[in-house]
Short mmCIF file of C-alpha atoms and ligand atoms in Angstrom, two decimals:
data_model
loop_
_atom_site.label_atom_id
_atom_site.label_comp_id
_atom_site.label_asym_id
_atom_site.label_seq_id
_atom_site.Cartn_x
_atom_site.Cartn_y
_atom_site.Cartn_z
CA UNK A 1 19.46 -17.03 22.06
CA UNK A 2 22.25 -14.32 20.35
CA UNK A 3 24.26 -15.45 17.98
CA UNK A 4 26.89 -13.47 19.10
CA UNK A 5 29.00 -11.97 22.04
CA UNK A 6 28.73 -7.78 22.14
CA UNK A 7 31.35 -5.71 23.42
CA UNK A 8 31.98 -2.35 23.90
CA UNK A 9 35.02 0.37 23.53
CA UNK A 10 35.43 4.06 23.65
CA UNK A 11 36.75 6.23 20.42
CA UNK A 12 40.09 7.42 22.02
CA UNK A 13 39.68 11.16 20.69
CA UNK A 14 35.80 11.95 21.38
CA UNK A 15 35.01 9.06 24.10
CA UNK A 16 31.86 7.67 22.08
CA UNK A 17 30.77 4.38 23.12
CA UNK A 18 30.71 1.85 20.22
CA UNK A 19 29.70 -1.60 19.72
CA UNK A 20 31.16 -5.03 18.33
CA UNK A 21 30.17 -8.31 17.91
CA UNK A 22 31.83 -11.24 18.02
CA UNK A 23 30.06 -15.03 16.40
CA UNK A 24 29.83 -17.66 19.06
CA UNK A 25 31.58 -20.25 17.42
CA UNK A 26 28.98 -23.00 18.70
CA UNK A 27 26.07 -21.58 17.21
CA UNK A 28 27.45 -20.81 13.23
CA UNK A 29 25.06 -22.40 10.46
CA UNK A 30 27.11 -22.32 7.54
CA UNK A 31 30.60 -21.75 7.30
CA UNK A 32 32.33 -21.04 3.74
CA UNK A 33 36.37 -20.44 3.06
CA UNK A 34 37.44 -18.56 -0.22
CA UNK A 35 40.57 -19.44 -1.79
CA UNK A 36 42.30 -15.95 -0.45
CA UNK A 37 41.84 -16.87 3.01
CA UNK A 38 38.35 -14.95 3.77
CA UNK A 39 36.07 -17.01 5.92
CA UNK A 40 32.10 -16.22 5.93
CA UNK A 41 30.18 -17.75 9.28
CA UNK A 42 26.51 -17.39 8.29
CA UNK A 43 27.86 -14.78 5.95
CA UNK A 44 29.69 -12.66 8.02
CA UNK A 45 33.42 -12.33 8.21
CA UNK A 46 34.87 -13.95 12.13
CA UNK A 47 38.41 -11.85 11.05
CA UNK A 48 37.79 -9.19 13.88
CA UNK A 49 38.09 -5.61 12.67
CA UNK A 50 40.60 -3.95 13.91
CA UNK A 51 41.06 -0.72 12.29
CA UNK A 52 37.93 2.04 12.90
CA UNK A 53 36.95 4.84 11.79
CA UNK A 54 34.58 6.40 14.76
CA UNK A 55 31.02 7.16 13.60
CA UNK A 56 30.90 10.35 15.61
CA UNK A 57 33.58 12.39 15.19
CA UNK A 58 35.45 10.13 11.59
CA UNK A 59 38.67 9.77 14.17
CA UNK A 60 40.69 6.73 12.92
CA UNK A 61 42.48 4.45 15.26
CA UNK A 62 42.89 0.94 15.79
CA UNK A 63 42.21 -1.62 18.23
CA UNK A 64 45.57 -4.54 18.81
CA UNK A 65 45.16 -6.90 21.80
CA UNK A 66 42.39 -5.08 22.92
CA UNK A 67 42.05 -5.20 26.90
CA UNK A 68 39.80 -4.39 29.67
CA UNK A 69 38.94 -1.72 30.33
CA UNK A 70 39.31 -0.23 26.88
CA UNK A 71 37.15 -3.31 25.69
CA UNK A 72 34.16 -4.17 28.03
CA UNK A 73 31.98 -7.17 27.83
CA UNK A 74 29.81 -5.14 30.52
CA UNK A 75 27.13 -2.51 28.72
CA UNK A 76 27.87 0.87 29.72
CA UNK A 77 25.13 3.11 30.36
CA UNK A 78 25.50 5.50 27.73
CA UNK A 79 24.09 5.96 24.17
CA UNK A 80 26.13 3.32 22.07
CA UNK A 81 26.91 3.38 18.02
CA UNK A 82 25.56 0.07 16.97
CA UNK A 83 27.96 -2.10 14.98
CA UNK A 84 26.18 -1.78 11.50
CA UNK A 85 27.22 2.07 12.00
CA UNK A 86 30.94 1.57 11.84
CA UNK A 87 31.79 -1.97 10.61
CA UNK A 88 33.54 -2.19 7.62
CA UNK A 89 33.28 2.15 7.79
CA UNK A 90 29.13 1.85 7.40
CA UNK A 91 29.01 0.60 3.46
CA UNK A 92 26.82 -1.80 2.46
CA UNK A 93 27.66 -4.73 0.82
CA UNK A 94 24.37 -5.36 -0.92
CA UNK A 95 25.79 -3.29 -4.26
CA UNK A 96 28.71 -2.58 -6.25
CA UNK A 97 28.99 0.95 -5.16
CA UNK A 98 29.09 -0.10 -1.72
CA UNK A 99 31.94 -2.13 -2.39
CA UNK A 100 34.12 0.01 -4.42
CA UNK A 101 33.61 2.64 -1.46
CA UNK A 102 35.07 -0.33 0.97
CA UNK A 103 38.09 -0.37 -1.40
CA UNK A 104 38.56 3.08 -1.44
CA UNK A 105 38.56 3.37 1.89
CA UNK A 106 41.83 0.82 2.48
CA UNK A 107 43.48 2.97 -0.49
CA UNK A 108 43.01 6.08 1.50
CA UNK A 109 44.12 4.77 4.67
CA UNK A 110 47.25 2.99 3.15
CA UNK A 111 47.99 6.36 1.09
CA UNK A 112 47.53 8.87 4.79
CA UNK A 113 49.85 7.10 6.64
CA UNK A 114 52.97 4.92 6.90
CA UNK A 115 52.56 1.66 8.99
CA UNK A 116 54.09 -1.12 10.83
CA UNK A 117 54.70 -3.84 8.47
CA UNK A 118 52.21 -5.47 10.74
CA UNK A 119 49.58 -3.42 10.42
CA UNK A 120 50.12 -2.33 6.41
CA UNK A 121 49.73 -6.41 6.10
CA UNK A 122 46.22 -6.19 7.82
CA UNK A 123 45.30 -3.04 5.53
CA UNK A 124 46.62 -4.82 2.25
CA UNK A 125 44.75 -8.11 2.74
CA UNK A 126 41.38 -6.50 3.56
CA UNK A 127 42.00 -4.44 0.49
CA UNK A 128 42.44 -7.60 -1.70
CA UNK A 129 39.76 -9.26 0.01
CA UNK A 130 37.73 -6.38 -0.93
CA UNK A 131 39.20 -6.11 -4.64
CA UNK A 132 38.05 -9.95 -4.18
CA UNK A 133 34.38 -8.99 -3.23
CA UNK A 134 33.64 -7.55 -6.58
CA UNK A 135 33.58 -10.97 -8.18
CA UNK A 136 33.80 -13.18 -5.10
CA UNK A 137 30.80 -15.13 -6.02
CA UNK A 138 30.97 -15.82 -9.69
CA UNK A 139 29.94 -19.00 -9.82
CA UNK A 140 26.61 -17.77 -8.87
CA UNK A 141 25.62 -16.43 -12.26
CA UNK A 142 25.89 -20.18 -13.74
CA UNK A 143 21.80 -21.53 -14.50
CA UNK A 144 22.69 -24.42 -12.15
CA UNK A 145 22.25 -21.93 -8.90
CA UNK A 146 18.56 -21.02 -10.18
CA UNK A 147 17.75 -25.02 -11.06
CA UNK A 148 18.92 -26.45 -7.86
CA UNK A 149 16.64 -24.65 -6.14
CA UNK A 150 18.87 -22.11 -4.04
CA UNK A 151 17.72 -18.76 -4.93
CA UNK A 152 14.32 -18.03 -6.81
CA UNK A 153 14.37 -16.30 -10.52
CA UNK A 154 13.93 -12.44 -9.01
CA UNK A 155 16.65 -12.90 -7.02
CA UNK A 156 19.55 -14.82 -9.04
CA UNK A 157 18.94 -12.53 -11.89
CA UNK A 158 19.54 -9.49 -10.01
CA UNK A 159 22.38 -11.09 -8.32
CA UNK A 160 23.52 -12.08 -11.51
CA UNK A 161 23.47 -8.75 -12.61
CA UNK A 162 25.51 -7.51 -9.89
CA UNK A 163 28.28 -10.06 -10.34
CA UNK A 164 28.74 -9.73 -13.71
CA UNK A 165 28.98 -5.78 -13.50
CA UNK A 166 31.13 -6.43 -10.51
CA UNK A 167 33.05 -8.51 -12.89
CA UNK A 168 33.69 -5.51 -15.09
CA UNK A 169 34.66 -3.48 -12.49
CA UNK A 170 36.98 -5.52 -11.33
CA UNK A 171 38.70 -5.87 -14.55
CA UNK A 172 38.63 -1.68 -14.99
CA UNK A 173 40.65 -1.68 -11.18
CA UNK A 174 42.92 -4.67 -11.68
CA UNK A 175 46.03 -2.07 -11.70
CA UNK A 176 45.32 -1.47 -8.09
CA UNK A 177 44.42 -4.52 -7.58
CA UNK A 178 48.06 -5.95 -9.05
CA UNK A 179 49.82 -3.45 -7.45
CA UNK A 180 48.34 -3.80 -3.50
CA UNK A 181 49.06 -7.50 -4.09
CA UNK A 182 52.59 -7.35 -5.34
CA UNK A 183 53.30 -4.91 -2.11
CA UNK A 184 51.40 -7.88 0.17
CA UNK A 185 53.63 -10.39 -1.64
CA UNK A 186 56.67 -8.78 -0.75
CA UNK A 187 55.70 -8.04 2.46
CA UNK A 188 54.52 -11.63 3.53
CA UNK A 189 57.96 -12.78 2.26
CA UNK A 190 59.60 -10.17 4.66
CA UNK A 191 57.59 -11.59 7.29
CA UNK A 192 56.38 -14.88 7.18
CA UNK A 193 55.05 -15.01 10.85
CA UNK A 194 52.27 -13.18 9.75
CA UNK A 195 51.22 -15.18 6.41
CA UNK A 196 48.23 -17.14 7.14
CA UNK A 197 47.57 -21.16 5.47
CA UNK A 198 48.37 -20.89 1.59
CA UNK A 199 48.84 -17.50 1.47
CA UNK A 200 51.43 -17.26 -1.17
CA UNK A 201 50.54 -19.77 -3.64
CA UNK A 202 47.11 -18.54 -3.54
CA UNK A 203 48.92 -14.78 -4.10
CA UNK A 204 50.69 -16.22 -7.20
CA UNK A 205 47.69 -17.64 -8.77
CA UNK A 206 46.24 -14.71 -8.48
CA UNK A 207 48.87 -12.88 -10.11
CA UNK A 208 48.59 -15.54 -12.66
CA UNK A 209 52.24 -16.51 -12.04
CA UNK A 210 50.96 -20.11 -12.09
CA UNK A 211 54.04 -22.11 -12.53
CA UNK A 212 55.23 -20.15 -9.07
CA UNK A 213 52.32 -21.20 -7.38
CA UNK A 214 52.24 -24.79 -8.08
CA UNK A 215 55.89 -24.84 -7.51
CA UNK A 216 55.09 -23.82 -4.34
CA UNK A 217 51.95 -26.54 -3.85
CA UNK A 218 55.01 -28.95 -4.62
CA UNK A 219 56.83 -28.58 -2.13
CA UNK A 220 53.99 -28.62 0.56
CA UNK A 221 54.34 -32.70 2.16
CA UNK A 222 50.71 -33.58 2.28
CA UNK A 223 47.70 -32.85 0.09
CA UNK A 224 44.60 -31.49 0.91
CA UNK A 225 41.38 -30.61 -0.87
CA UNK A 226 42.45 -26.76 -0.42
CA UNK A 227 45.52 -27.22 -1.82
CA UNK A 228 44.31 -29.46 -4.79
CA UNK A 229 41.71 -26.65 -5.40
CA UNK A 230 44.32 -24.38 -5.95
CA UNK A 231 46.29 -26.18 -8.21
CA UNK A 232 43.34 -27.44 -10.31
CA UNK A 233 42.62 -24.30 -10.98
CA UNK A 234 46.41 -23.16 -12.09
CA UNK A 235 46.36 -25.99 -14.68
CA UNK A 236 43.03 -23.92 -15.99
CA UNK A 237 44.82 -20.47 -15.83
CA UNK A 238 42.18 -19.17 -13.73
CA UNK A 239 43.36 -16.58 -11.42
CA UNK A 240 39.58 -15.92 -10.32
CA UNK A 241 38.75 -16.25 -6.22
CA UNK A 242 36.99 -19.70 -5.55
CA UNK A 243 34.75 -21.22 -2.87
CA UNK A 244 37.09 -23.71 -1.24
CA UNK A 245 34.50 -25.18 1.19
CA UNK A 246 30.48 -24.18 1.72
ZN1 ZN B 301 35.12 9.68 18.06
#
């Protein structure tokens, strides 16, 4: 049985037929939340992608409340773009370089055009997320993820490798990093319909304004292990992302 749903829409300029998945819900494995919000089911992300660059002819456009017929459930007969060809613009995300490409691909796009406030919010998040992805898994080069069994030697040491130079990297970009946040910041306080969960605490920490995110965590009624995580982690001064739950 699929894992997942496929639909289909036309590129508005050159009428290619692409495809898109969506997870079924019902039949996810694993499911793990980062502290900024990004959600992995069996490792891929369920935030649908809604900005596209079109495989065949590199038009950009985006796809809000998507509706029959521009999205179809029903396969046209017609040679389709498979999703690996266009999601997240083609990169991989099995090396560094593929990931810094991903980054500069929301710096492009957010230096092209002007947007909605809407829409600049979607583009600034998935840039941090993908600032994020250069270090997202840290806690993977510790010996304890090679003695409990998870990964075998070949493997954690190259992935180890690949963290800890994404580590570097993401210390050589942190002024773009910084600076896309401190726009998201402002912009989720302009609009707080569109921040999601602990957004702006999380933002703070991250911007190692510490104090203002626990201030923040304060005032919050009820506790929960998310927002303990994030405040543990202010005490250390650690503006790193986390795995919240997985
Ligand atoms: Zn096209």
């Amino acid at each position: 049985m699929l894992k997942y749903d496929s639909y289909y829409f036309q590129c508005p300029h050159c009428q290619a037929w692409l495809e898109g998945r969506d997870l079924k819900a019902e039949m996810v494995n694993q499911s793990i939340l980062y502290s900024d919000g990004k959600v992995l089911n069996d490792n891929l992300i369920t935030t649908r992608q809604k900005m596209i660059m079109c495989p065949s002819c590199g038009h950009v456009f985006w796809i809000e409340n998507p509706q029959e017929p521009f999205i179809t459930y029903e396969k046209p007969e017609a040679e389709i773009y498979s999703w690996n060809t266009w999601r997240f613009f083609g990169i991989s995300f099995s090396n560094n370089k593929g990931k810094l490409a991903l980054i500069n691909h929301y710096k492009t796009f957010l230096k092209k055009s002007h947007y909605e406030p809407k829409n600049e919010i979607y583009l600034r998040r998935f840039l941090w997320w993908a600032y994020n992805d250069l270090h997202r898994n840290h806690q993977h080069v510790r010996l304890k993820y090679l003695l409990n069994g998870f990964m075998s030697f070949g493997v954690w040491h190259e992935n180890r490798k690949m963290i800890l130079e994404g580590e570097k990297l993401f210390l050589k970009n942190m002024k773009g990093f910084t600076e896309n946040l401190k726009r998201l910041l402002a912009l989720l306080e302009k609009h707080p319909e569109e921040q999601i969960d602990l957004e702006l605490p999380e933002i703070y920490r991250e911007l190692r304004q510490f104090d203002k995110a626990k201030e923040l965590l304060d005032k919050l009624g009820s506790r929960t292990h998310f927002t303990n995580e994030i405040l543990r982690h202010s005490k250390w001064k650690d503006s790193r992302v986390f795995m919240v739950t997985g």
